[in-house]
CSV table of C-alpha atoms in Angstrom, one decimal:
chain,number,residue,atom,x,y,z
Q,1,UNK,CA,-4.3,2.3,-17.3
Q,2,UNK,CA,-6.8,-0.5,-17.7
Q,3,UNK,CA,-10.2,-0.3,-18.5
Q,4,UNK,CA,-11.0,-2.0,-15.7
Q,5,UNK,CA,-9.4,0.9,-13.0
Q,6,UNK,CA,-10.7,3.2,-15.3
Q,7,UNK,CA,-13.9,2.4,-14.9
Q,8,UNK,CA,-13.6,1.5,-11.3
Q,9,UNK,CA,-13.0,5.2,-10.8
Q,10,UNK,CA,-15.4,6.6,-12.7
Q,11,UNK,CA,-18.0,4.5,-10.6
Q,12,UNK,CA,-16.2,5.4,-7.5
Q,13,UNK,CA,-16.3,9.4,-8.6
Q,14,UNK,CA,-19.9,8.8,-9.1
Q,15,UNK,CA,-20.7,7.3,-5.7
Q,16,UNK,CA,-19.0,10.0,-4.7
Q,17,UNK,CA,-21.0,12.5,-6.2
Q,18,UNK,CA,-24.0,10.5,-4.9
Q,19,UNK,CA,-22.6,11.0,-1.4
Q,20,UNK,CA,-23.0,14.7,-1.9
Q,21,UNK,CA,-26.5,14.9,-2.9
Q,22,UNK,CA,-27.0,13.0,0.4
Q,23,UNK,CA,-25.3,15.5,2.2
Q,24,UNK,CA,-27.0,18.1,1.0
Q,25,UNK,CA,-30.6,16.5,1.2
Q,26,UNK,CA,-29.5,16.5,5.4
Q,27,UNK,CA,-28.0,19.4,5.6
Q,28,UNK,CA,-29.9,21.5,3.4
Q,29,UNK,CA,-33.0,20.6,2.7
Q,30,UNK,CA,-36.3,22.4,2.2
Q,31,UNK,CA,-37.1,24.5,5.5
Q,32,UNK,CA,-39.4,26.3,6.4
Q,33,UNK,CA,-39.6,30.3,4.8
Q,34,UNK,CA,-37.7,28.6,2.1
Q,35,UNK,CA,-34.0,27.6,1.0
Q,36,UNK,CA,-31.5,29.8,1.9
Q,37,UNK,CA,-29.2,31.3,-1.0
Q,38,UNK,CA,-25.7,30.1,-0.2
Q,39,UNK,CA,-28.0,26.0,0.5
Q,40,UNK,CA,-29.3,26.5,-3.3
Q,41,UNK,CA,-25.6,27.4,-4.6
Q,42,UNK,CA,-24.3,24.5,-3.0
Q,43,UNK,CA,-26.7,22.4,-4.1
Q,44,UNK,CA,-26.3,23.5,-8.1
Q,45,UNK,CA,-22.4,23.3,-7.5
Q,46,UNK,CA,-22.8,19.5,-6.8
Q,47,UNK,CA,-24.9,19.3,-9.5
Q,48,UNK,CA,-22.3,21.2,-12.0
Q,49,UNK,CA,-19.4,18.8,-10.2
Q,50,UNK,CA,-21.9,15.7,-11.4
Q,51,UNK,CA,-22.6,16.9,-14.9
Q,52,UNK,CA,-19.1,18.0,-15.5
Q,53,UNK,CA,-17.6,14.4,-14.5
Q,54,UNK,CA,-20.3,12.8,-16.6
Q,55,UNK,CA,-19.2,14.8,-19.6
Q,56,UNK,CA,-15.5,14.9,-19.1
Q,57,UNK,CA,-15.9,10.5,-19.1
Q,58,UNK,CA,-18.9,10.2,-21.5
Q,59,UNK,CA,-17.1,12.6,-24.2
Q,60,UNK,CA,-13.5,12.8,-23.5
Q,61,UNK,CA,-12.6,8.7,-22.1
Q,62,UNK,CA,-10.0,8.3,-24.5
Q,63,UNK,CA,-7.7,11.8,-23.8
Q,64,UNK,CA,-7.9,10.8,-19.7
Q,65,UNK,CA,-6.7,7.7,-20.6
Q,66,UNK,CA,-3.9,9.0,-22.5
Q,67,UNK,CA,-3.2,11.3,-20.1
Q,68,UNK,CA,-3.1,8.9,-17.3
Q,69,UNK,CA,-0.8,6.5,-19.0
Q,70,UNK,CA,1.9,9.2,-19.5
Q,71,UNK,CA,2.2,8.6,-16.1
Q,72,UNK,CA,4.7,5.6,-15.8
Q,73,UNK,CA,5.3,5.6,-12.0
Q,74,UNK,CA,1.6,4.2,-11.6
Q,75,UNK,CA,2.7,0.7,-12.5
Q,76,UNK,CA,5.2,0.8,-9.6
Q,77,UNK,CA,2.4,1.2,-6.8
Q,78,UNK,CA,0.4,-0.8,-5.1
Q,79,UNK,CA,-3.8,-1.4,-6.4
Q,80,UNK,CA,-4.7,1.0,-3.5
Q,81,UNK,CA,-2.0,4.0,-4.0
Q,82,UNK,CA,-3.0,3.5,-8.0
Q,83,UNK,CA,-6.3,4.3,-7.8
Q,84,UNK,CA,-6.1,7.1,-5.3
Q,85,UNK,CA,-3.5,8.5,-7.6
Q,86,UNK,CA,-5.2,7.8,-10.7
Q,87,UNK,CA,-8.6,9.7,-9.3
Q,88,UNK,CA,-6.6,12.7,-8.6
Q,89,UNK,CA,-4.7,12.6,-11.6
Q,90,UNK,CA,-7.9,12.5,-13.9
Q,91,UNK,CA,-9.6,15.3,-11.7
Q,92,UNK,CA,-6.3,17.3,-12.4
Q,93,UNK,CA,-6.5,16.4,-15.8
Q,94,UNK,CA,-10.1,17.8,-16.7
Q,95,UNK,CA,-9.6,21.3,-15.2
Q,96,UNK,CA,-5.2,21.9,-16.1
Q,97,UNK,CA,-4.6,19.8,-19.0
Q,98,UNK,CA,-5.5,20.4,-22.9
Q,99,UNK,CA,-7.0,17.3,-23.7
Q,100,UNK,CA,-9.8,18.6,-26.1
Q,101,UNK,CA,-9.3,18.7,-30.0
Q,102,UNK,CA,-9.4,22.3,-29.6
Q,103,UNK,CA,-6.6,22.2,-26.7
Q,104,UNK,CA,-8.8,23.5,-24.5
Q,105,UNK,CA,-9.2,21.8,-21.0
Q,106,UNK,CA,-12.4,19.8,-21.0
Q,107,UNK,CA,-13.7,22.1,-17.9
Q,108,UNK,CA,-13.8,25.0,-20.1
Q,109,UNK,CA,-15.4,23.0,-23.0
Q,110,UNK,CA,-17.4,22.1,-20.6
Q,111,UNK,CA,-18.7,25.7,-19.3
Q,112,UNK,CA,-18.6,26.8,-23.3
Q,113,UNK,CA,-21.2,24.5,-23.5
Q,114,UNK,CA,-23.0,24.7,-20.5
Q,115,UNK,CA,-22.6,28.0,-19.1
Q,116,UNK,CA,-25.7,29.7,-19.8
Q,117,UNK,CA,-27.4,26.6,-17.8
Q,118,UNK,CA,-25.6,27.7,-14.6
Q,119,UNK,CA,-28.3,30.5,-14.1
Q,120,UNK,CA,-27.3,32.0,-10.5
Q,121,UNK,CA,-24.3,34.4,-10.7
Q,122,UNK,CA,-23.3,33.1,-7.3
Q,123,UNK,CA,-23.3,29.4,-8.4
Q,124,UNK,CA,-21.5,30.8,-11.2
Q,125,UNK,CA,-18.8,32.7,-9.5
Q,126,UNK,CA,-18.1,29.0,-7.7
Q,127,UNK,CA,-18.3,26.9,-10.7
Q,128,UNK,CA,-15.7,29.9,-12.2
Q,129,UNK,CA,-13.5,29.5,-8.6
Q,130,UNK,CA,-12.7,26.1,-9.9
Q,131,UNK,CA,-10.0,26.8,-11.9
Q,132,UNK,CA,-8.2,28.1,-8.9
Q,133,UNK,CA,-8.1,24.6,-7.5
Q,134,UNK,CA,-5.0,22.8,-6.5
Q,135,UNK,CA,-4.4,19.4,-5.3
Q,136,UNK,CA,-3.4,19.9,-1.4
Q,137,UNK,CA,-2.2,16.8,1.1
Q,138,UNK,CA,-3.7,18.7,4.4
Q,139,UNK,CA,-2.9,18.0,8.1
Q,140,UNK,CA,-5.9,17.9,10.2
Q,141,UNK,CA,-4.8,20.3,13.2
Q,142,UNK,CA,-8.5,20.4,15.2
Q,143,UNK,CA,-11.9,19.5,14.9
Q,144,UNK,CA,-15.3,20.5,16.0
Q,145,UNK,CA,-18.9,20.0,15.3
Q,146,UNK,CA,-19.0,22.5,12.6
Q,147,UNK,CA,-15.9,22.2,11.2
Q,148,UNK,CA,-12.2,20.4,10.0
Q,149,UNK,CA,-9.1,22.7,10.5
Q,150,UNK,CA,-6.6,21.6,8.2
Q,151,UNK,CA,-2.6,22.7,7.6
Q,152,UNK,CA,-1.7,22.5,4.0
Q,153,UNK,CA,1.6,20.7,4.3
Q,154,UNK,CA,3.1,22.3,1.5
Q,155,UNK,CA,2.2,26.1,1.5
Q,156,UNK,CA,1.3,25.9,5.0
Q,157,UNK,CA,-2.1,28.0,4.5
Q,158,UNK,CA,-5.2,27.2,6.6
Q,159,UNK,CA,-8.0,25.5,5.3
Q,160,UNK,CA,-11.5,25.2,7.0
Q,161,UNK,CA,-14.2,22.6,6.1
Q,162,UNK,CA,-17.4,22.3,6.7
Q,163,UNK,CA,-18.9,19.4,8.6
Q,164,UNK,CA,-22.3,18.1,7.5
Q,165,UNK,CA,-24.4,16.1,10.5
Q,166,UNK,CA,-24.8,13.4,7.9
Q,167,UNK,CA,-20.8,12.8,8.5
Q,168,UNK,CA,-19.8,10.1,10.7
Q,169,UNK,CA,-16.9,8.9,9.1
Q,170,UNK,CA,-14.1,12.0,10.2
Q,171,UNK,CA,-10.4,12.1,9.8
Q,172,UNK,CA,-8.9,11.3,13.4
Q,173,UNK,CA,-6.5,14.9,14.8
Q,174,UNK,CA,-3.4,14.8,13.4
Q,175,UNK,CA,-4.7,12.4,10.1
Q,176,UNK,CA,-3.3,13.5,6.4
Q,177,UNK,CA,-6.1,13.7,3.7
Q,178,UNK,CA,-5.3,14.9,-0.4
Q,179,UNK,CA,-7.8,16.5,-2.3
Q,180,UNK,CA,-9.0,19.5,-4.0
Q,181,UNK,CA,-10.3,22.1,-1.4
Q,182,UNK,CA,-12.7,24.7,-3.3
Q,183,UNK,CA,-14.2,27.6,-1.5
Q,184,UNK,CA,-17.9,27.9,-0.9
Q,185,UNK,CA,-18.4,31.5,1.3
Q,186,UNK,CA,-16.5,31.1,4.5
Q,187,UNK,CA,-15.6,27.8,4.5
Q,188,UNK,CA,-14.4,24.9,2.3
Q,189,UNK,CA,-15.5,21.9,0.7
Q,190,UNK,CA,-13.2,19.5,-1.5
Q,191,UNK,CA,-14.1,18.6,-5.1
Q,192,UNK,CA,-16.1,15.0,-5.2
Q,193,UNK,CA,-14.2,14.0,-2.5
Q,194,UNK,CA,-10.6,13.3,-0.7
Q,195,UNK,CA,-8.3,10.8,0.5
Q,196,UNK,CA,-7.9,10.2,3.8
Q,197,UNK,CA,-4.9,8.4,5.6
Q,198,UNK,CA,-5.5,7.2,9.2
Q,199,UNK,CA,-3.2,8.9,11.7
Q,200,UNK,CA,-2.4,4.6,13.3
Q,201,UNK,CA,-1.9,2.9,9.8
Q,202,UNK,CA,-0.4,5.5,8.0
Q,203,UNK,CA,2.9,4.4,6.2
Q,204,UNK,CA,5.8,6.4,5.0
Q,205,UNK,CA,6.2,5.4,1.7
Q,206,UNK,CA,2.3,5.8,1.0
Q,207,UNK,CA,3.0,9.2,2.1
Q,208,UNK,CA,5.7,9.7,-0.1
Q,209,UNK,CA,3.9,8.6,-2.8
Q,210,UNK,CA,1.2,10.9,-2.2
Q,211,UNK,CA,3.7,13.8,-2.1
Q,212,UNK,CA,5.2,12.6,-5.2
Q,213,UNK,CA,2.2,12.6,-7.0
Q,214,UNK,CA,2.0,16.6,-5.7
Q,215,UNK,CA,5.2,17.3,-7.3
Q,216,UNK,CA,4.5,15.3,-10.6
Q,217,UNK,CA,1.0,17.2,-10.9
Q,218,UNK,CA,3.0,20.7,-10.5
Q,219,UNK,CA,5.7,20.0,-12.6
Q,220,UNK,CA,2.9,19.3,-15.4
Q,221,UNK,CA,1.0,22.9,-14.7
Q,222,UNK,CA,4.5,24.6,-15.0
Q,223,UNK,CA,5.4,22.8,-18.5
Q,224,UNK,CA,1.6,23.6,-19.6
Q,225,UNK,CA,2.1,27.3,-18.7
Q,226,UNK,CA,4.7,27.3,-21.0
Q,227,UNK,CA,3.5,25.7,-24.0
């Protein structure tokens, strides 16, 4: 991978992150009688998702690189599926892959090191959830005011995400997005951010490139497992 898509995603994961602050500053801001419990763990999980990606890039550049490059389909795709691919690919990288001296993944260097910072046992409990991550391509089945109800397309299972009135960019009914859905109480949020594909201009071979990237991602976690 270049240096130059590498760092045009780590800027991109940082806007990104950016985006969510945002959110939450509408959404959840100081009210009266005080921030609400599930608003505060929300707001120290984006923070954790922002420290985490400024670590993983700041200490641990060179072993995403690597890990990216093993990747040889990436050369065949066009700029657009490339960097879509290569932002999901480092995210999976981070939590599933042992890319630290020690062979650890770099998200549990990462808590090692900074757990005892992550004070709430509920913000902990997310942070922890993380792990159980996987990267979905999700059919949007309805929409409301509140929320996205999403179809994973391969497993099926429902997914429910929360809408934040700072949103006015949403997936059109019937739109494919890929990302990494994590659970915050009832609902759902995805990691940093996820893809979306346009119900009008999407194309089957950028489909089938997303889906391929699924399987490639799995077929890693099941040679990890047994290492």
């Amino acid at each position: 991978m270049s240096e130059v898509l590498f760092w045009e995603k780590l800027n991109e994961m940082r806007s990104a992150l950016a985006e969510a602050e945002k959110k939450y500053k509408h959404c959840c801001g100081q009210k009266s009688g005080g921030e609400q419990t599930s608003e505060l763990v929300f707001k120290e999980a984006v923070q954790v998702q922002k420290d985490l990606m400024n670590y993983a890039f700041s200490k641990h550049q060179r072993a995403i690189n690597q890990f990216i490059n093993e990747f040889s389909f990436l050369a065949d795709m066009d700029k657009e599926t490339q960097q879509i691919s290569v932002f999901h690919l480092s995210v999976w990288g981070i939590f599933f892959r042992p890319l630290t001296d020690q062979k650890e993944t770099i998200f549990q260097e990462f808590l090692t090191k900074k757990a005892e910072d992550i004070t709430r046992p509920k913000t902990r409990q997310v942070v922890q959830s993380w792990t159980d991550m996987e990267p979905s391509l999700l059919l949007l089945n309805e929409k409301t005011d509140e929320s996205l109800y999403f179809e994973n397309m391969i497993t099926a299972e429902k997914v429910e995400v929360d809408v934040k009135p700072d949103q006015t960019v949403l997936p059109e009914k019937g739109s494919l997005v890929l990302g990494f859905p994590v659970q915050f109480e009832e609902k759902a949020e995805f990691f940093i951010q996820y893809t979306m594909f346009a119900k009008k201009s999407l194309q089957i071979l950028f489909f089938f490139r997303s889906a391929s990237l699924l399987t490639h991602m799995k077929q890693m976690e099941e040679r990890a497992a047994h290492l």
